[in-house]
Amino acid sequence: MNFLKYVFKHRHRLHDSQNQQAGSAGSPADQTLPVATNIQANIDLLTTLYKDCSDIVFHQFTVYGTTQAFLIYIEDMSDIELIDQQVLAPLQNAADFNASVGNLAKNISVCHAKELASMEEAVGQISKGNPVMFIDGYEKAISLGVAKWAKRSIEEPVAESVVRGPRLGFTETIGVNTSLLRRSIKSPALKMKLLKIGQYTQTEVVVTYIEGIADMNLVNEVISRLKRIEIDGIIDSAYIEELIGDNAMSPFPQLMSTERPDAVSANLLEGRVGIIIEGSPFVLVAPITLFSLLQSPEDYYQSFWAGSLIRWLRYFFFVIALTVPSAYVAILTYHQEMIPTTLLLSVAKSREEIPFPALVEALLMEITFEALREAGLRLPKQVGAAVSIVGALVIGQAAISAGLVSSPMVMVVAFTGIASFTFPRYTLGIAVRLLRFPLMFLAGFLGLLGLMLGIILIVIHLSTLRSFGVPYLSPLAPLKKNELGDVLIRAPLWTRDKRPHLSNGLYNAYRQVPGLQPKPPQGEDAG
């Protein structure tokens, strides 16, 4: 462990009794450093580790006036009042401390008090905000679960708002996020496995799945990829997403990131795996497909007619956002005969004083639009939306008046930008925005032939792309007829008897009993 390497590196500073406890044989990688019975050795060790840490508090006291003890915690991360009332006062006024020393953790009236046998465990608890107590002559430390730090309240997700549906969103606290999932899925089959990643951050990562539904081969693969990560620190879920994907060079996201507990719960019930990261309000879900990125949780909160219509609109706007600027450049540059005469005359009139070819004109407007979009995101909320909207209107009108771009090009770019806002997943929108530029270059140099070549290359890439072994275009390619009902349309809930088959392993295929379609009452009940 990294902590042990650091400790052994500085062993010459430690007390002789601590060195005897740790032993001299073996390497730091395969040893644990036990808590010393000599309290001064523990103080020396922790003082060395937390040198120049002004927020670390060492509080020394005596138990029953005879036994030396000390408490170490991080200031402003522990509940000081609870420590004084439930820990220090009872121990300092204990009538017979020696009688209870072997059962100390059970005699402290604090929830989550537990014994720690190694210094590595002690440092881990201190970093979480839990005070750790050491007592002279006692071979174990006591962790006190009284961590207290500022955390954000549960709010509605900003990036995934819905008209109808739950208003709960994940926060940066991993305990809050796991409890939100427990509120939704109350079965003990919901499993959560804890990992720690990052040499310095020691970020907690929870892998969650439903036992009996998720394929254990998939679960083990997720855990294996996470354990392979050796890095200084994990700051956000995006770090994990980039390090465990199947194809690091693909612009398309291979894991779904969401702030919505209901979306994660729905995916867990389909056999997928969730990854919760401490410090990030975005939970990762794997595996995914292209079609799952185009689906919104609200599809299932409206009628299946409305859900199907909105889903088809998203598919249509996905194609629009990817190809319309390129098609406009190709047709205007090489294939004017495809434009109706009246429209062609109108376009020609608007472009007669434009000094740039259609490709340069499109690139100029697209880059300007992307700059305005980025400025709107980075500016304060009070002025961000106003700047992006007013900026687009003013710059667009000014560019037309100055003769730099034509009116049809402004309309094409604006329509494309609106289409890109319809994607439920922001990461998919980024991929489409990136691919739009090489498609415009191909269309500008080769016309519609270049556009078709670019689309073919994208389809080939999507056909070979995998998300934890699941084909990215599944269930369309490879074709799975029984799963198309929830892709081409939003199938009614009473028709979705089976879960999607995500892997080749054994899985629980049925999610509900057949025949749940509502029917009018018959016979005696009809009256």
Short mmCIF file of C-alpha atoms in Angstrom, two decimals:
data_model
loop_
_atom_site.label_atom_id
_atom_site.label_comp_id
_atom_site.label_asym_id
_atom_site.label_seq_id
_atom_site.Cartn_x
_atom_site.Cartn_y
_atom_site.Cartn_z
CA MET A 1 0.00 0.00 0.00
CA ASN A 2 1.12 3.56 -0.68
CA PHE A 3 0.67 4.57 2.97
CA LEU A 4 2.92 1.73 4.11
CA LYS A 5 5.61 2.72 1.61
CA TYR A 6 5.57 6.22 3.05
CA VAL A 7 5.72 4.93 6.62
CA PHE A 8 8.63 2.59 5.93
CA LYS A 9 10.44 5.37 4.10
CA HIS A 10 10.41 7.42 7.33
CA ARG A 11 10.90 4.59 9.82
CA HIS A 12 14.18 6.01 11.05
CA ARG A 13 12.18 8.79 12.70
CA LEU A 14 9.98 6.47 14.67
CA HIS A 15 10.35 5.21 18.20
CA ASP A 16 12.30 1.98 18.74
CA SER A 17 9.28 0.21 20.16
CA GLN A 18 7.27 1.00 17.03
CA ASN A 19 10.00 -0.50 14.86
CA GLN A 20 9.88 -3.65 16.94
CA GLN A 21 6.10 -3.84 16.48
CA ALA A 22 6.39 -3.47 12.68
CA GLY A 23 9.27 -5.93 12.30
CA SER A 24 12.14 -5.69 9.88
CA ALA A 25 11.48 -8.59 7.51
CA GLY A 26 9.51 -8.33 4.32
CA SER A 27 8.72 -5.41 2.04
CA PRO A 28 6.33 -2.53 2.67
CA ALA A 29 3.99 -3.88 0.00
CA ASP A 30 3.11 -7.03 1.93
CA GLN A 31 3.07 -5.76 5.53
CA THR A 32 0.68 -3.82 7.72
CA LEU A 33 1.94 -1.55 10.46
CA PRO A 34 0.16 -2.47 13.71
CA VAL A 35 -0.90 -0.03 16.38
CA ALA A 36 1.78 0.09 19.07
CA THR A 37 0.91 -0.51 22.72
CA ASN A 38 3.34 2.30 23.58
CA ILE A 39 1.32 5.49 23.13
CA GLN A 40 4.41 7.64 22.56
CA ALA A 41 5.36 5.54 19.53
CA ASN A 42 1.94 6.19 17.99
CA ILE A 43 2.25 9.92 18.70
CA ASP A 44 5.68 10.02 17.06
CA LEU A 45 4.45 8.19 13.99
CA LEU A 46 1.37 10.37 13.47
CA THR A 47 3.33 13.54 14.19
CA THR A 48 5.76 12.54 11.43
CA LEU A 49 2.99 11.73 8.96
CA TYR A 50 1.01 14.91 9.67
CA LYS A 51 3.94 17.29 9.83
CA ASP A 52 3.02 20.81 8.62
CA CYS A 53 -0.70 19.98 8.76
CA SER A 54 -2.21 22.87 10.69
CA ASP A 55 -5.74 21.43 10.61
CA ILE A 56 -4.77 18.23 12.48
CA VAL A 57 -5.60 18.32 16.21
CA PHE A 58 -3.79 16.15 18.81
CA HIS A 59 -5.71 16.12 22.10
CA GLN A 60 -3.98 14.29 24.98
CA PHE A 61 -5.86 13.37 28.16
CA THR A 62 -5.91 10.75 30.92
CA VAL A 63 -8.49 8.08 31.57
CA TYR A 64 -9.43 7.84 35.28
CA GLY A 65 -6.48 10.06 36.03
CA THR A 66 -3.91 7.29 35.44
CA THR A 67 -3.93 5.94 31.86
CA GLN A 68 -2.55 8.16 29.10
CA ALA A 69 -4.60 8.57 25.91
CA PHE A 70 -4.80 10.92 22.97
CA LEU A 71 -7.34 11.77 20.30
CA ILE A 72 -6.45 12.85 16.77
CA TYR A 73 -8.91 14.42 14.32
CA ILE A 74 -9.20 16.95 11.52
CA GLU A 75 -10.55 20.30 12.61
CA ASP A 76 -13.99 21.23 11.18
CA MET A 77 -14.55 17.65 9.98
CA SER A 78 -15.59 16.17 13.34
CA ASP A 79 -18.45 16.89 15.74
CA ILE A 80 -16.57 18.41 18.70
CA GLU A 81 -19.63 18.66 20.97
CA LEU A 82 -20.43 14.98 20.52
CA ILE A 83 -16.80 14.06 21.26
CA ASP A 84 -16.85 16.07 24.50
CA GLN A 85 -20.18 14.69 25.70
CA GLN A 86 -20.05 11.06 24.57
CA VAL A 87 -16.33 10.23 24.57
CA LEU A 88 -14.08 12.45 26.67
CA ALA A 89 -16.44 13.02 29.62
CA PRO A 90 -17.34 9.31 30.14
CA LEU A 91 -13.73 8.14 29.83
CA GLN A 92 -12.23 10.80 32.07
CA ASN A 93 -14.84 10.06 34.74
CA ALA A 94 -14.69 6.25 34.37
CA ALA A 95 -14.86 4.41 37.69
CA ASP A 96 -12.92 1.34 36.59
CA PHE A 97 -11.20 1.72 33.25
CA ASN A 98 -9.00 -1.40 33.39
CA ALA A 99 -12.02 -3.66 33.69
CA SER A 100 -13.37 -2.49 30.35
CA VAL A 101 -10.18 -1.91 28.38
CA GLY A 102 -10.55 -5.14 26.41
CA ASN A 103 -14.05 -4.16 25.30
CA LEU A 104 -13.50 -0.46 24.88
CA ALA A 105 -15.32 0.11 21.58
CA LYS A 106 -18.51 -1.35 23.04
CA ASN A 107 -18.35 0.91 26.08
CA ILE A 108 -18.24 4.18 24.15
CA SER A 109 -21.73 5.55 23.52
CA VAL A 110 -21.02 6.63 19.94
CA CYS A 111 -22.47 5.05 16.84
CA HIS A 112 -20.00 3.38 14.48
CA ALA A 113 -17.23 3.10 17.04
CA LYS A 114 -14.90 0.30 15.98
CA GLU A 115 -11.48 -1.10 16.76
CA LEU A 116 -8.57 -0.60 14.35
CA ALA A 117 -5.64 -2.98 14.37
CA SER A 118 -3.31 -1.13 11.94
CA MET A 119 -2.07 2.40 11.48
CA GLU A 120 -3.18 2.30 7.87
CA GLU A 121 -6.80 1.86 8.99
CA ALA A 122 -6.36 4.67 11.51
CA VAL A 123 -5.08 7.13 8.89
CA GLY A 124 -7.95 6.16 6.60
CA GLN A 125 -10.52 6.93 9.31
CA ILE A 126 -8.84 10.24 10.16
CA SER A 127 -9.00 11.26 6.50
CA LYS A 128 -12.75 10.60 6.50
CA GLY A 129 -13.24 12.97 9.42
CA ASN A 130 -13.65 10.27 12.06
CA PRO A 131 -11.54 10.95 15.20
CA VAL A 132 -9.23 8.11 16.25
CA MET A 133 -8.31 7.47 19.89
CA PHE A 134 -5.14 5.74 21.11
CA ILE A 135 -4.73 4.48 24.71
CA ASP A 136 -1.47 3.52 26.36
CA GLY A 137 -1.16 -0.24 26.78
CA TYR A 138 -3.98 -0.97 24.36
CA GLU A 139 -2.92 -2.67 21.09
CA LYS A 140 -5.80 -1.25 19.04
CA ALA A 141 -7.03 2.21 18.15
CA ILE A 142 -10.67 3.26 18.38
CA SER A 143 -12.39 5.00 15.47
CA LEU A 144 -15.31 7.23 16.45
CA GLY A 145 -17.97 7.71 13.80
CA VAL A 146 -18.68 11.38 14.49
CA ALA A 147 -17.58 12.90 11.19
CA LYS A 148 -19.28 16.19 10.43
CA TRP A 149 -18.64 18.30 7.36
CA ALA A 150 -20.57 20.61 5.09
CA LYS A 151 -22.51 18.87 2.34
CA ARG A 152 -24.97 19.95 -0.30
CA SER A 153 -28.65 19.22 0.20
CA ILE A 154 -30.57 16.99 -2.22
CA GLU A 155 -31.84 19.08 -5.13
CA GLU A 156 -33.41 18.59 -8.53
CA PRO A 157 -30.82 17.67 -11.21
CA VAL A 158 -30.02 20.73 -13.32
CA ALA A 159 -28.76 18.92 -16.42
CA GLU A 160 -31.57 16.30 -16.54
CA SER A 161 -34.77 18.09 -15.66
CA VAL A 162 -38.12 16.44 -16.39
CA VAL A 163 -41.72 17.65 -16.48
CA ARG A 164 -43.02 14.52 -14.75
CA GLY A 165 -40.95 12.28 -12.52
CA PRO A 166 -38.88 12.31 -9.32
CA ARG A 167 -37.14 15.56 -8.42
CA LEU A 168 -34.29 13.94 -6.49
CA GLY A 169 -30.68 14.24 -7.63
CA PHE A 170 -27.38 12.79 -6.48
CA THR A 171 -24.97 14.90 -4.44
CA GLU A 172 -21.20 14.84 -3.90
CA THR A 173 -21.56 12.68 -0.76
CA ILE A 174 -21.31 8.95 -1.45
CA GLY A 175 -23.38 8.01 1.61
CA VAL A 176 -26.27 10.18 0.44
CA ASN A 177 -26.10 8.68 -3.05
CA THR A 178 -26.17 5.08 -1.82
CA SER A 179 -29.10 5.89 0.48
CA LEU A 180 -31.04 7.36 -2.46
CA LEU A 181 -30.64 4.08 -4.31
CA ARG A 182 -31.70 2.16 -1.19
CA ARG A 183 -34.83 4.27 -1.02
CA SER A 184 -35.70 3.25 -4.56
CA ILE A 185 -34.62 -0.43 -4.41
CA LYS A 186 -35.33 -1.76 -0.92
CA SER A 187 -34.36 -5.38 -1.57
CA PRO A 188 -31.24 -6.79 0.13
CA ALA A 189 -30.33 -8.09 -3.34
CA LEU A 190 -29.01 -4.59 -4.06
CA LYS A 191 -25.30 -5.06 -3.45
CA MET A 192 -22.65 -2.40 -2.99
CA LYS A 193 -18.93 -3.20 -3.06
CA LEU A 194 -16.50 -0.56 -1.80
CA LEU A 195 -13.14 0.17 -3.44
CA LYS A 196 -10.56 2.89 -2.86
CA ILE A 197 -8.74 4.44 -5.80
CA GLY A 198 -6.05 7.11 -5.82
CA GLN A 199 -2.68 7.17 -4.10
CA TYR A 200 -3.33 10.50 -2.38
CA THR A 201 -7.08 11.07 -2.62
CA GLN A 202 -8.04 7.51 -1.56
CA THR A 203 -11.38 8.14 -3.26
CA GLU A 204 -14.17 5.76 -2.29
CA VAL A 205 -15.82 4.06 -5.26
CA VAL A 206 -18.91 1.86 -4.82
CA VAL A 207 -19.86 -0.73 -7.44
CA THR A 208 -23.59 -1.43 -7.15
CA TYR A 209 -25.71 -4.09 -8.82
CA ILE A 210 -28.70 -6.33 -8.12
CA GLU A 211 -27.76 -9.89 -7.29
CA GLY A 212 -29.76 -12.37 -9.33
CA ILE A 213 -30.33 -9.87 -12.14
CA ALA A 214 -26.86 -8.64 -13.12
CA ASP A 215 -24.47 -11.08 -14.77
CA MET A 216 -21.63 -11.67 -12.30
CA ASN A 217 -19.16 -11.84 -15.19
CA LEU A 218 -20.06 -8.23 -15.95
CA VAL A 219 -19.76 -7.24 -12.29
CA ASN A 220 -16.35 -8.89 -11.98
CA GLU A 221 -15.16 -7.19 -15.17
CA VAL A 222 -16.16 -3.77 -13.82
CA ILE A 223 -14.38 -4.43 -10.52
CA SER A 224 -11.31 -5.77 -12.33
CA ARG A 225 -11.00 -2.62 -14.47
CA LEU A 226 -11.37 -0.40 -11.41
CA LYS A 227 -8.72 -2.30 -9.45
CA ARG A 228 -6.33 -1.91 -12.36
CA ILE A 229 -6.30 1.89 -11.94
CA GLU A 230 -3.20 3.26 -10.24
CA ILE A 231 -3.26 7.05 -10.21
CA ASP A 232 -2.48 9.94 -7.86
CA GLY A 233 -6.14 10.86 -7.40
CA ILE A 234 -9.72 10.69 -8.62
CA ILE A 235 -11.46 14.07 -8.58
CA ASP A 236 -14.62 13.29 -10.54
CA SER A 237 -16.40 10.38 -12.20
CA ALA A 238 -15.00 11.55 -15.55
CA TYR A 239 -11.59 10.20 -14.47
CA ILE A 240 -13.08 6.73 -13.96
CA GLU A 241 -15.05 6.94 -17.20
CA GLU A 242 -11.93 7.68 -19.23
CA LEU A 243 -9.82 4.97 -17.57
CA ILE A 244 -12.18 1.97 -17.85
CA GLY A 245 -13.76 2.40 -21.29
CA ASP A 246 -13.30 -0.14 -24.07
CA ASN A 247 -11.99 2.32 -26.66
CA ALA A 248 -10.14 5.34 -25.29
CA MET A 249 -9.87 6.99 -28.74
CA SER A 250 -13.59 6.99 -29.53
CA PRO A 251 -15.47 10.31 -29.28
CA PHE A 252 -18.62 8.46 -28.20
CA PRO A 253 -19.25 7.90 -24.48
CA GLN A 254 -19.01 4.26 -23.42
CA LEU A 255 -20.55 4.74 -19.99
CA MET A 256 -23.64 6.69 -19.08
CA SER A 257 -23.30 9.47 -16.51
CA THR A 258 -26.45 10.61 -14.74
CA GLU A 259 -27.51 12.65 -11.73
CA ARG A 260 -30.87 10.90 -11.40
CA PRO A 261 -31.38 8.04 -8.90
CA ASP A 262 -34.44 6.86 -10.82
CA ALA A 263 -32.38 6.46 -14.00
CA VAL A 264 -29.73 4.43 -12.15
CA SER A 265 -32.38 2.28 -10.47
CA ALA A 266 -34.06 1.54 -13.80
CA ASN A 267 -30.73 0.50 -15.33
CA LEU A 268 -29.88 -1.71 -12.34
CA LEU A 269 -33.22 -3.46 -12.77
CA GLU A 270 -32.21 -4.21 -16.37
CA GLY A 271 -29.01 -5.94 -15.25
CA ARG A 272 -26.55 -3.09 -15.58
CA VAL A 273 -23.91 -2.01 -13.05
CA GLY A 274 -23.63 1.39 -11.35
CA ILE A 275 -20.40 3.08 -10.24
CA ILE A 276 -20.74 5.70 -7.49
CA ILE A 277 -17.74 7.98 -6.86
CA GLU A 278 -17.16 10.05 -3.73
CA GLY A 279 -17.09 13.76 -4.56
CA SER A 280 -19.08 13.48 -7.79
CA PRO A 281 -22.87 13.89 -8.24
CA PHE A 282 -22.68 11.88 -11.47
CA VAL A 283 -23.09 8.10 -11.22
CA LEU A 284 -21.75 5.93 -14.04
CA VAL A 285 -23.77 3.11 -15.58
CA ALA A 286 -22.37 0.28 -17.69
CA PRO A 287 -22.81 -1.18 -20.22
CA ILE A 288 -24.69 1.18 -22.54
CA THR A 289 -25.68 1.43 -26.20
CA LEU A 290 -26.19 4.34 -28.58
CA PHE A 291 -29.96 3.99 -28.22
CA SER A 292 -29.85 4.12 -24.43
CA LEU A 293 -28.08 7.48 -24.70
CA LEU A 294 -30.98 8.79 -26.78
CA GLN A 295 -33.58 7.72 -24.22
CA SER A 296 -34.78 9.95 -21.41
CA PRO A 297 -36.28 8.80 -18.07
CA GLU A 298 -39.34 10.90 -18.91
CA ASP A 299 -40.10 8.60 -21.85
CA TYR A 300 -41.46 6.14 -19.30
CA TYR A 301 -43.37 8.73 -17.25
CA GLN A 302 -45.61 9.74 -20.20
CA SER A 303 -47.95 7.60 -22.27
CA PHE A 304 -46.23 5.25 -24.67
CA TRP A 305 -47.71 7.21 -27.60
CA ALA A 306 -46.05 10.43 -26.44
CA GLY A 307 -42.85 8.60 -25.48
CA SER A 308 -42.59 6.97 -28.92
CA LEU A 309 -43.19 10.27 -30.75
CA ILE A 310 -40.59 12.15 -28.71
CA ARG A 311 -38.12 9.31 -29.15
CA TRP A 312 -38.46 9.42 -32.93
CA LEU A 313 -38.02 13.19 -32.83
CA ARG A 314 -34.71 12.65 -31.00
CA TYR A 315 -33.55 10.15 -33.61
CA PHE A 316 -34.47 12.65 -36.34
CA PHE A 317 -32.68 15.54 -34.64
CA PHE A 318 -29.65 13.32 -34.02
CA VAL A 319 -29.28 12.94 -37.79
CA ILE A 320 -30.00 16.64 -38.34
CA ALA A 321 -27.38 17.79 -35.81
CA LEU A 322 -24.76 15.53 -37.36
CA THR A 323 -25.31 16.04 -41.09
CA VAL A 324 -27.29 19.19 -42.02
CA PRO A 325 -24.36 21.70 -42.12
CA SER A 326 -22.30 19.24 -44.16
CA ALA A 327 -25.19 18.53 -46.54
CA TYR A 328 -25.76 22.27 -47.03
CA VAL A 329 -22.07 22.83 -47.84
CA ALA A 330 -21.96 19.86 -50.24
CA ILE A 331 -25.13 20.78 -52.13
CA LEU A 332 -24.29 24.47 -52.35
CA THR A 333 -20.73 23.76 -53.56
CA TYR A 334 -21.11 20.80 -55.93
CA HIS A 335 -24.77 19.86 -56.40
CA GLN A 336 -26.72 23.07 -57.10
CA GLU A 337 -28.98 21.14 -59.49
CA MET A 338 -30.58 19.43 -56.48
CA ILE A 339 -31.98 22.75 -55.22
CA PRO A 340 -35.37 23.91 -56.63
CA THR A 341 -34.95 26.86 -58.98
CA THR A 342 -36.86 29.38 -56.87
CA LEU A 343 -34.94 28.44 -53.74
CA LEU A 344 -31.65 28.43 -55.68
CA LEU A 345 -32.26 31.98 -56.91
CA SER A 346 -33.05 33.11 -53.37
CA VAL A 347 -29.89 31.50 -51.99
CA ALA A 348 -27.79 32.91 -54.83
CA LYS A 349 -29.13 36.40 -54.16
CA SER A 350 -28.24 36.15 -50.47
CA ARG A 351 -24.72 34.94 -51.34
CA GLU A 352 -23.83 37.26 -54.22
CA GLU A 353 -21.76 39.57 -51.98
CA ILE A 354 -20.33 36.85 -49.67
CA PRO A 355 -16.53 36.67 -50.18
CA PHE A 356 -16.09 33.15 -48.72
CA PRO A 357 -16.95 29.73 -50.08
CA ALA A 358 -19.70 27.78 -48.34
CA LEU A 359 -17.20 25.67 -46.34
CA VAL A 360 -15.45 28.68 -44.82
CA GLU A 361 -18.81 30.32 -44.17
CA ALA A 362 -20.08 27.22 -42.35
CA LEU A 363 -16.91 26.86 -40.29
CA LEU A 364 -17.04 30.54 -39.31
CA MET A 365 -20.62 30.28 -38.09
CA GLU A 366 -20.16 26.93 -36.36
CA ILE A 367 -17.08 28.11 -34.45
CA THR A 368 -18.88 31.32 -33.46
CA PHE A 369 -21.89 29.34 -32.26
CA GLU A 370 -19.69 26.98 -30.24
CA ALA A 371 -17.91 29.97 -28.68
CA LEU A 372 -21.24 31.51 -27.68
CA ARG A 373 -22.42 28.22 -26.22
CA GLU A 374 -19.23 27.85 -24.19
CA ALA A 375 -19.42 31.46 -23.00
CA GLY A 376 -22.99 30.92 -21.84
CA LEU A 377 -21.89 27.92 -19.78
CA ARG A 378 -18.91 29.62 -18.15
CA LEU A 379 -20.51 32.96 -17.29
CA PRO A 380 -22.57 33.41 -14.09
CA LYS A 381 -26.13 32.14 -14.37
CA GLN A 382 -27.60 35.63 -14.12
CA VAL A 383 -25.89 36.79 -17.32
CA GLY A 384 -24.94 33.55 -19.08
CA ALA A 385 -28.26 32.90 -20.81
CA ALA A 386 -28.70 36.56 -21.76
CA VAL A 387 -25.20 36.80 -23.25
CA SER A 388 -25.59 33.63 -25.32
CA ILE A 389 -29.00 34.57 -26.73
CA VAL A 390 -28.30 38.27 -27.29
CA GLY A 391 -24.83 37.46 -28.61
CA ALA A 392 -26.22 35.03 -31.15
CA LEU A 393 -28.83 37.52 -32.37
CA VAL A 394 -26.46 40.47 -32.54
CA ILE A 395 -23.52 38.63 -34.09
CA GLY A 396 -25.74 36.81 -36.58
CA GLN A 397 -27.45 39.98 -37.76
CA ALA A 398 -24.15 41.89 -37.83
CA ALA A 399 -22.48 39.13 -39.87
CA ILE A 400 -25.32 39.19 -42.40
CA SER A 401 -25.24 42.99 -42.64
CA ALA A 402 -21.46 42.99 -43.08
CA GLY A 403 -21.69 40.46 -45.90
CA LEU A 404 -19.60 37.80 -44.13
CA VAL A 405 -22.28 35.09 -44.05
CA SER A 406 -25.62 34.54 -45.73
CA SER A 407 -29.03 34.31 -44.10
CA PRO A 408 -29.58 30.63 -45.06
CA MET A 409 -26.28 29.66 -43.39
CA VAL A 410 -27.32 31.39 -40.17
CA MET A 411 -30.61 29.47 -40.25
CA VAL A 412 -28.83 26.15 -40.88
CA VAL A 413 -26.41 26.66 -37.97
CA ALA A 414 -29.18 27.83 -35.64
CA PHE A 415 -31.39 24.84 -36.55
CA THR A 416 -28.44 22.48 -36.04
CA GLY A 417 -27.70 24.01 -32.63
CA ILE A 418 -31.32 23.61 -31.53
CA ALA A 419 -31.28 19.98 -32.69
CA SER A 420 -28.17 19.27 -30.60
CA PHE A 421 -29.97 20.53 -27.47
CA THR A 422 -32.53 17.72 -27.71
CA PHE A 423 -30.07 15.01 -26.63
CA PRO A 424 -30.81 13.70 -23.11
CA ARG A 425 -27.10 13.02 -22.50
CA TYR A 426 -24.68 15.93 -22.72
CA THR A 427 -21.73 13.63 -23.48
CA LEU A 428 -23.43 12.37 -26.66
CA GLY A 429 -23.99 15.97 -27.76
CA ILE A 430 -20.27 16.65 -27.40
CA ALA A 431 -19.47 13.67 -29.66
CA VAL A 432 -21.88 14.93 -32.34
CA ARG A 433 -20.42 18.45 -32.16
CA LEU A 434 -16.90 17.06 -32.63
CA LEU A 435 -17.84 14.88 -35.61
CA ARG A 436 -19.67 17.72 -37.32
CA PHE A 437 -16.41 19.44 -38.29
CA PRO A 438 -14.65 16.57 -40.12
CA LEU A 439 -17.93 15.88 -41.94
CA MET A 440 -18.01 19.51 -43.13
CA PHE A 441 -14.44 19.23 -44.43
CA LEU A 442 -15.27 16.03 -46.31
CA ALA A 443 -18.40 17.64 -47.77
CA GLY A 444 -16.48 20.78 -48.72
CA PHE A 445 -13.82 18.84 -50.64
CA LEU A 446 -15.78 15.87 -52.03
CA GLY A 447 -19.42 16.95 -51.96
CA LEU A 448 -22.12 14.45 -51.09
CA LEU A 449 -19.66 11.65 -51.82
CA GLY A 450 -17.48 12.92 -48.96
CA LEU A 451 -20.51 13.22 -46.67
CA MET A 452 -21.54 9.63 -47.40
CA LEU A 453 -17.95 8.48 -46.87
CA GLY A 454 -17.89 10.18 -43.47
CA ILE A 455 -21.22 8.62 -42.46
CA ILE A 456 -19.99 5.19 -43.54
CA LEU A 457 -16.84 5.59 -41.42
CA ILE A 458 -18.94 6.61 -38.40
CA VAL A 459 -21.26 3.62 -38.85
CA ILE A 460 -18.27 1.27 -39.17
CA HIS A 461 -16.78 2.73 -35.99
CA LEU A 462 -20.09 2.36 -34.11
CA SER A 463 -20.41 -1.23 -35.35
CA THR A 464 -17.03 -2.16 -33.88
CA LEU A 465 -17.41 -0.16 -30.66
CA ARG A 466 -18.16 -2.02 -27.43
CA SER A 467 -19.24 -1.00 -23.95
CA PHE A 468 -17.96 -3.68 -21.58
CA GLY A 469 -18.32 -6.19 -24.38
CA VAL A 470 -21.86 -5.15 -25.41
CA PRO A 471 -22.13 -3.99 -29.08
CA TYR A 472 -22.77 -0.25 -29.22
CA LEU A 473 -25.57 -0.59 -31.81
CA SER A 474 -27.31 -3.42 -29.99
CA PRO A 475 -30.08 -4.57 -30.38
CA LEU A 476 -30.12 -3.29 -33.96
CA ALA A 477 -26.69 -4.72 -34.81
CA PRO A 478 -26.48 -7.56 -34.02
CA LEU A 479 -30.21 -7.84 -34.51
CA LYS A 480 -32.30 -8.90 -31.50
CA LYS A 481 -35.91 -8.77 -32.59
CA ASN A 482 -37.39 -9.28 -29.13
CA GLU A 483 -35.60 -6.16 -27.82
CA LEU A 484 -36.45 -3.77 -30.67
CA GLY A 485 -39.78 -2.92 -29.07
CA ASP A 486 -38.07 -0.56 -26.63
CA VAL A 487 -35.76 0.98 -29.25
CA LEU A 488 -37.80 1.81 -32.35
CA ILE A 489 -40.70 2.85 -30.12
CA ARG A 490 -41.36 3.27 -26.42
CA ALA A 491 -43.18 0.00 -25.91
CA PRO A 492 -45.99 -0.13 -23.32
CA LEU A 493 -44.86 -1.38 -19.92
CA TRP A 494 -47.20 -4.37 -20.05
CA THR A 495 -45.40 -5.69 -23.18
CA ARG A 496 -41.88 -5.54 -21.71
CA ASP A 497 -41.84 -8.96 -20.07
CA LYS A 498 -38.12 -9.62 -20.59
CA ARG A 499 -35.00 -7.72 -19.70
CA PRO A 500 -32.41 -6.84 -22.36
CA HIS A 501 -29.78 -9.53 -22.77
CA LEU A 502 -26.53 -7.69 -22.08
CA SER A 503 -24.05 -10.58 -21.94
CA ASN A 504 -23.58 -14.24 -22.70
CA GLY A 505 -23.80 -15.29 -19.05
CA LEU A 506 -26.78 -16.53 -17.09
CA TYR A 507 -29.25 -13.87 -16.08
CA ASN A 508 -32.79 -13.41 -14.81
CA ALA A 509 -34.67 -12.95 -18.07
CA TYR A 510 -38.16 -12.07 -16.83
CA ARG A 511 -38.96 -8.80 -15.07
CA GLN A 512 -42.72 -9.24 -14.81
CA VAL A 513 -45.42 -11.84 -15.33
CA PRO A 514 -47.06 -11.95 -18.78
CA GLY A 515 -50.56 -10.65 -19.36
CA LEU A 516 -50.47 -7.36 -17.46
CA GLN A 517 -52.34 -5.45 -20.17
CA PRO A 518 -55.26 -3.55 -18.60
CA LYS A 519 -58.69 -4.84 -19.60
CA PRO A 520 -62.20 -3.55 -18.97
CA PRO A 521 -64.11 -5.42 -16.24
CA GLN A 522 -66.26 -8.31 -17.41
CA GLY A 523 -69.12 -10.35 -15.97
CA GLU A 524 -70.29 -9.41 -12.50
CA ASP A 525 -67.51 -6.81 -12.06
CA ALA A 526 -68.73 -4.87 -15.11
CA GLY A 527 -71.59 -3.38 -13.15
#
